[in-house]
Coordinates of C-alpha atoms in Angstrom, one line a residue:
X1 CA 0.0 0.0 0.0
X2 CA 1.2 4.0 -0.2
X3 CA 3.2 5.2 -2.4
X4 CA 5.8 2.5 -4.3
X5 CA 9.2 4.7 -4.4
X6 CA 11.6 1.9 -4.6
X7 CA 13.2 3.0 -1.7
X8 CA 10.8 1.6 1.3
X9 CA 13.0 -0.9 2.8
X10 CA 16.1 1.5 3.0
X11 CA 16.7 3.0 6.4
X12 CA 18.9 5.8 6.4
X13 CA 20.6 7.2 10.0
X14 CA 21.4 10.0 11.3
X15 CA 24.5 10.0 9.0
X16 CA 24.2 8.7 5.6
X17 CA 26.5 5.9 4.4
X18 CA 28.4 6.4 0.7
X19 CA 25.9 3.2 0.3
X20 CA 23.1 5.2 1.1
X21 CA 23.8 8.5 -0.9
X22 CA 24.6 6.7 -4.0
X23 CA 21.0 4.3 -3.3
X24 CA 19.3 7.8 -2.4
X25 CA 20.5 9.5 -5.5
X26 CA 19.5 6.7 -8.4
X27 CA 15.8 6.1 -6.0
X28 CA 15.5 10.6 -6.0
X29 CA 17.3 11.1 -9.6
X30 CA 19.5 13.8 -7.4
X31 CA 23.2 14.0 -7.4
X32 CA 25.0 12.0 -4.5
X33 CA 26.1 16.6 -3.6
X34 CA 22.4 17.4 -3.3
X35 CA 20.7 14.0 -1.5
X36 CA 24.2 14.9 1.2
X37 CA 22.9 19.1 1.0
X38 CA 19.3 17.5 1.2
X39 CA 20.1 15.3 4.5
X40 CA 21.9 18.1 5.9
X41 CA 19.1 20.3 5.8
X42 CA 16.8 17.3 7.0
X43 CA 18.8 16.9 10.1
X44 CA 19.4 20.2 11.1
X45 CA 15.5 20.7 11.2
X46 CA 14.8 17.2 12.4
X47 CA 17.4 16.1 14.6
X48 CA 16.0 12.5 15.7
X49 CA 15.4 12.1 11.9
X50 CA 11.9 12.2 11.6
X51 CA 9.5 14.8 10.6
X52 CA 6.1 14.3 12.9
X53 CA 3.0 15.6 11.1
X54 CA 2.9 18.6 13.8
X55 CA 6.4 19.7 12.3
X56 CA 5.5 19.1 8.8
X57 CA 2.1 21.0 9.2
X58 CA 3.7 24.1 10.7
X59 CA 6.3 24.3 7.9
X60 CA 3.9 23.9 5.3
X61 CA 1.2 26.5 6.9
X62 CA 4.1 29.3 6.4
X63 CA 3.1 28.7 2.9
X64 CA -0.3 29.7 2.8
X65 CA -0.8 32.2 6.1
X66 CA -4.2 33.2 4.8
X67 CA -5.7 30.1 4.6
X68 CA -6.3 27.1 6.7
X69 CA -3.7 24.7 6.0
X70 CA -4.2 22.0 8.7
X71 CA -6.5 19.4 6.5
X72 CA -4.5 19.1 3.3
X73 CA -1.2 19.1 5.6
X74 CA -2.8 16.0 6.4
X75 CA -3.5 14.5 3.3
X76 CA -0.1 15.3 2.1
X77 CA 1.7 14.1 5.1
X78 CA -0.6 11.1 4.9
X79 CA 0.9 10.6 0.9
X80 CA 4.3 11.4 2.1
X81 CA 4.2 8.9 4.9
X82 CA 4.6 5.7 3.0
X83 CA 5.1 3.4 5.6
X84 CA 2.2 4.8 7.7
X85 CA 4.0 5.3 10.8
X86 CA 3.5 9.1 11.4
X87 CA 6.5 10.6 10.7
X88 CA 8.5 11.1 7.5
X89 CA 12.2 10.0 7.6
X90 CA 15.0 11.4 5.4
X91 CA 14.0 8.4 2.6
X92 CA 10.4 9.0 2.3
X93 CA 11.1 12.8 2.5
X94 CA 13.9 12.7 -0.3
X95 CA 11.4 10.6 -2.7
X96 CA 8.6 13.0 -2.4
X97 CA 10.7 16.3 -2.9
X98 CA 11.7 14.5 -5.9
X99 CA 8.6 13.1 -7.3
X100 CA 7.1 16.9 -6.6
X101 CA 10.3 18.7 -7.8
X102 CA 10.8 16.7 -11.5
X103 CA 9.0 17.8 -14.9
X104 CA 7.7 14.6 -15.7
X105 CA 3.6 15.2 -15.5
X106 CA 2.6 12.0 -15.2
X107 CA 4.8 11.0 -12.1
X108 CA 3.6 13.5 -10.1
X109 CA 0.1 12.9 -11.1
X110 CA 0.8 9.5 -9.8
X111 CA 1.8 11.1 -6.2
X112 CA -1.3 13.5 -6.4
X113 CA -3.6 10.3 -6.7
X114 CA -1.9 8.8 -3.5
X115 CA -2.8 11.5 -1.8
X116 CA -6.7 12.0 -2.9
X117 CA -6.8 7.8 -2.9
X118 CA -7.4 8.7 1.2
X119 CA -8.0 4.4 2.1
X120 CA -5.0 3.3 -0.1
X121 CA -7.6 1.0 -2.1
X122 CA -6.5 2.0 -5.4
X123 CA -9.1 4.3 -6.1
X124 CA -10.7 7.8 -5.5
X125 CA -14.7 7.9 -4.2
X126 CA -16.2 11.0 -4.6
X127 CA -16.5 10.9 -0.4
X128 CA -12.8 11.4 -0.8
X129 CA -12.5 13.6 -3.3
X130 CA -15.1 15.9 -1.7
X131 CA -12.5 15.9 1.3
X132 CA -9.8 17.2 -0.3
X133 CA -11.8 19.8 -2.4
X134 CA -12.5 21.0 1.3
X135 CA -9.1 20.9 2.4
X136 CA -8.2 22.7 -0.7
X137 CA -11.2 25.8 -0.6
X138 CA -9.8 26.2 3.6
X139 CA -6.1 26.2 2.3
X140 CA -7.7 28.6 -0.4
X141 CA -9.4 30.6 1.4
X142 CA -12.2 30.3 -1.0
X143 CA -15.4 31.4 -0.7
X144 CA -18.2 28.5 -0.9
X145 CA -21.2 30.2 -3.2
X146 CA -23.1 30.0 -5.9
X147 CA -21.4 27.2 -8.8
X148 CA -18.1 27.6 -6.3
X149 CA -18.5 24.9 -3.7
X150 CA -16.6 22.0 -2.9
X151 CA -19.1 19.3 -4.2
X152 CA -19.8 21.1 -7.5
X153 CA -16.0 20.7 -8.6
X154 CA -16.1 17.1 -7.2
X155 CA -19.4 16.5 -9.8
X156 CA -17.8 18.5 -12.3
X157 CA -14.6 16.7 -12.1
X158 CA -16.3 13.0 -11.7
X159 CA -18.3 13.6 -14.9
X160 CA -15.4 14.5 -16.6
X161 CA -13.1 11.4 -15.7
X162 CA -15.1 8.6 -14.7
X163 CA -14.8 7.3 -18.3
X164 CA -16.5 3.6 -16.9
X165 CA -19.2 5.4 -14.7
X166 CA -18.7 3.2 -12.0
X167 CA -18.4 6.2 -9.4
X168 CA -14.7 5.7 -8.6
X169 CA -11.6 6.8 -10.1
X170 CA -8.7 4.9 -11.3
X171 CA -5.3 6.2 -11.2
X172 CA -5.6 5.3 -15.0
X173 CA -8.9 8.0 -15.1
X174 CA -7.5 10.0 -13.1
X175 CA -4.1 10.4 -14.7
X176 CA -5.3 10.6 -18.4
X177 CA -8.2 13.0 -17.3
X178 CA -5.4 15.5 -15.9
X179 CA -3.1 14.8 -19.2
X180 CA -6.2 15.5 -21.2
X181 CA -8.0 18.5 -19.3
X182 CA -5.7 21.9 -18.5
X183 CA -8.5 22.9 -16.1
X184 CA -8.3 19.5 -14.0
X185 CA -5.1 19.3 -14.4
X186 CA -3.8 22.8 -12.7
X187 CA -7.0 22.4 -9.9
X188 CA -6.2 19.0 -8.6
X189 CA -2.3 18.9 -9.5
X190 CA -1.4 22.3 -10.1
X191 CA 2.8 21.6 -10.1
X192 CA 2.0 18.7 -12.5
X193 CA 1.3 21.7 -15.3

């Protein structure tokens, strides 16, 4: 379940091994210089070498001081935790600054549907969805009115990509709806443009 990065057994320390930079740097696509900068970093803010969610969610709310961050802190940290066990180490960390950093649209469309696929059962229910289009309006700060709300955009986007009509999304949907639709594409994965 989560995210597959490749890199879930590895368990980096405190101080990475040459082993572990040069496993780090073909899992991240990073140089061996910027997964050591990268640690560095890492460990001067973490020093036990985990990121809790409390941590991660007051980093991220600098981000957006006007709107309410907390609920899609959690749905990211949730995507970002791969192992489920509440905090982020250096690995899991170095994957998903990767997977958001890179050009390639598709990969990160494939992290974006980890983190609306809320149960991990390999697809997204429009329950979900309508969570995250929450998350997203508070983070926003958008107003809910009129053809603006939350569970109009999760209608909107289901009757664009639920190509079977079976009231779920695949990644498959979900992926070659983004690829197909600008609109879609910059609402629910807006660094995947």
């Amino acid at each position: 379940m989560g995210n597959n990065t490749g890199g879930q057994g590895l368990k980096v320390g405190k101080t990475l091994t040459e082993s572990d930079v040069v496993e780090l740097s073909a899992l991240s696509g990073f140089t061996p210089e910027k997964v050591r900068e990268w640690h560095t970093g890492f460990m001067k803010d973490c020093p036990t070498g985990k990121l809790n969610k409390k941590k991660f969610i007051e980093v991220y709310k600098q981000f957006y001081p006007t709107g309410k961050a907390e609920k899609f802190c959690e749905y990211i940290f949730r995507a970002f935790d791969n192992d489920s066990s509440g905090s982020i180490d250096f690995c899991e960390f170095l994957i998903a600054i990767s997977i958001t950093a890179q050009q390639e649209p598709k990969k990160k469309l494939e992290w974006a549907f980890s983190m609306y696929d809320i149960d991990r059962n390999g697809f997204i229910e429009k329950k979900e969805m309508k969570k995250i289009m929450d998350a997203i309006f508070d983070l926003l700060g958008e107003e809910r009115k009129g053809s603006n709300t939350p569970q109009l955009k999760v209608d909107q986007i289901f009757t664009r990509m639920d190509a079977n009509g079976d009231g779920k999304l695949s990644k498959e949907e979900f992926i070659s709806g983004c690829l197909q639709d600008d609109y879609l594409r910059r609402l629910l994965a807006p660094s995947a443009s």
